[in-house]
Short mmCIF file of C-alpha atoms in Angstrom, two decimals:
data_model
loop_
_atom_site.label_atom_id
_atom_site.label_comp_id
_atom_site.label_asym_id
_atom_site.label_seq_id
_atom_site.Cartn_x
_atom_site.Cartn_y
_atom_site.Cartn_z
CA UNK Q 209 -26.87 133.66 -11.74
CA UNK Q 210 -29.09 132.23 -14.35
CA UNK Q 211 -30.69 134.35 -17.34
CA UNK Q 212 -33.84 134.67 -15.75
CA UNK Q 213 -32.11 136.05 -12.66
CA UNK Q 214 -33.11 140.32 -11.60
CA UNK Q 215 -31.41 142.66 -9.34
CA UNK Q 216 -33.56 143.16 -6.16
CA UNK Q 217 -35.62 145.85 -6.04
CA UNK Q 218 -33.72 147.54 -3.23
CA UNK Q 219 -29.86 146.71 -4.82
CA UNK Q 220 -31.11 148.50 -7.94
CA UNK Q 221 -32.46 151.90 -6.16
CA UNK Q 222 -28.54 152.09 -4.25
CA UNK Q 223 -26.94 151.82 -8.22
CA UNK Q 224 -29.33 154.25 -9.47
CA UNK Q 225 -28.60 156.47 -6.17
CA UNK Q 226 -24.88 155.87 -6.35
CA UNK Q 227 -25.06 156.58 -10.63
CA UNK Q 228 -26.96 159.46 -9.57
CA UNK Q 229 -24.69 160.90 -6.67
CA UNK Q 230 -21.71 160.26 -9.00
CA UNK Q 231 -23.34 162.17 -12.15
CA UNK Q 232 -24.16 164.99 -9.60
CA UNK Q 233 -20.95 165.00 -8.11
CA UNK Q 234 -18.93 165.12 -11.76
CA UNK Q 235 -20.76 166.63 -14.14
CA UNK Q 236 -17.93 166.16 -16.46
CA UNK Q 237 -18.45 162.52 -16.26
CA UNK Q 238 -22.01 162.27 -17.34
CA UNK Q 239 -21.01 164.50 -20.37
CA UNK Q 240 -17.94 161.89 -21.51
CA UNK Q 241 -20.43 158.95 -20.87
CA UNK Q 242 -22.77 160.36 -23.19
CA UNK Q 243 -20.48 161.46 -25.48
CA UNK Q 244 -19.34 158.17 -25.90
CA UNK Q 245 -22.29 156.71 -26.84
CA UNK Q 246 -23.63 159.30 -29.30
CA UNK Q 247 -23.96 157.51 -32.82
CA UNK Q 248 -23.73 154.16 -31.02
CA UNK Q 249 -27.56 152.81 -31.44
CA UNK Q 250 -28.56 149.92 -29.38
CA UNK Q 251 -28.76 146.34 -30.85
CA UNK Q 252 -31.06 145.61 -28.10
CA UNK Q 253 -33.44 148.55 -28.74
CA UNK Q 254 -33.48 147.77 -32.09
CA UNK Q 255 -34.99 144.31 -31.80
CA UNK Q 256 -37.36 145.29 -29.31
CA UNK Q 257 -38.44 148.45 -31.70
CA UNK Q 258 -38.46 146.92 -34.73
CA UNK Q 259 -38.39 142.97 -34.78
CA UNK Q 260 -40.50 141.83 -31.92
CA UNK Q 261 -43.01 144.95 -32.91
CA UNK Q 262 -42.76 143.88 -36.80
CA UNK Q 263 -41.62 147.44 -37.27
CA UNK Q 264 -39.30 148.03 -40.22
CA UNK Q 265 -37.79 151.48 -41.26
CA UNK Q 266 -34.61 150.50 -43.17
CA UNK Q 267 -34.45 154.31 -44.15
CA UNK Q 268 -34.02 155.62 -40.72
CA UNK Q 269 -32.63 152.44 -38.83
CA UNK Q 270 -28.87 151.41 -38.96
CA UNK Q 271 -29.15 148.24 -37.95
CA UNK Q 272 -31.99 147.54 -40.68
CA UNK Q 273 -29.84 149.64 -43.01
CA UNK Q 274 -26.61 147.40 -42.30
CA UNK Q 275 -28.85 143.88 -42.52
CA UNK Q 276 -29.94 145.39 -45.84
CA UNK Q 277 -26.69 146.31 -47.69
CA UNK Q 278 -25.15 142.96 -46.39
CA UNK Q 279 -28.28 141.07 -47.80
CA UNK Q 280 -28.10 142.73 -51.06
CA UNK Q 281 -23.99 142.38 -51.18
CA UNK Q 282 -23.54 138.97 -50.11
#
């Protein structure tokens, strides 16, 4: 698999309908998994939002928050 590689169209509709089943199935377990990742913003999403975009909210982004304290400490 190469970086350019994506999931065929039919592979990813069975992960989304086995995610789906499973969430149904365990409600319990979609409320951990989303637990853990309360207060964990995305890297990702914050590159797309922000850099590509040539958004900036330092105020109200952690990442641009964190990039700005280490600029201003280092």
């Amino acid at each position: 698999m190469g970086t350019n590689y994506t999931i065929p169209a039919e592979q990813r509709a069975k992960i989304a309908a086995s995610v789906k089943k499973a969430n149904a199935d365990n409600p319990e377990l979609s409320r951990a998994k989303s637990q853990r990742q309360r207060g964990k913003p995305s890297r990702g999403g914050h590159t797309t939002s922000h850099t590509k975009r040539g958004v900036s909210k330092p105020e109200t982004c952690v990442f641009c928050r964190e990039e700005q304290e280490s600029g201003q400490h280092g």
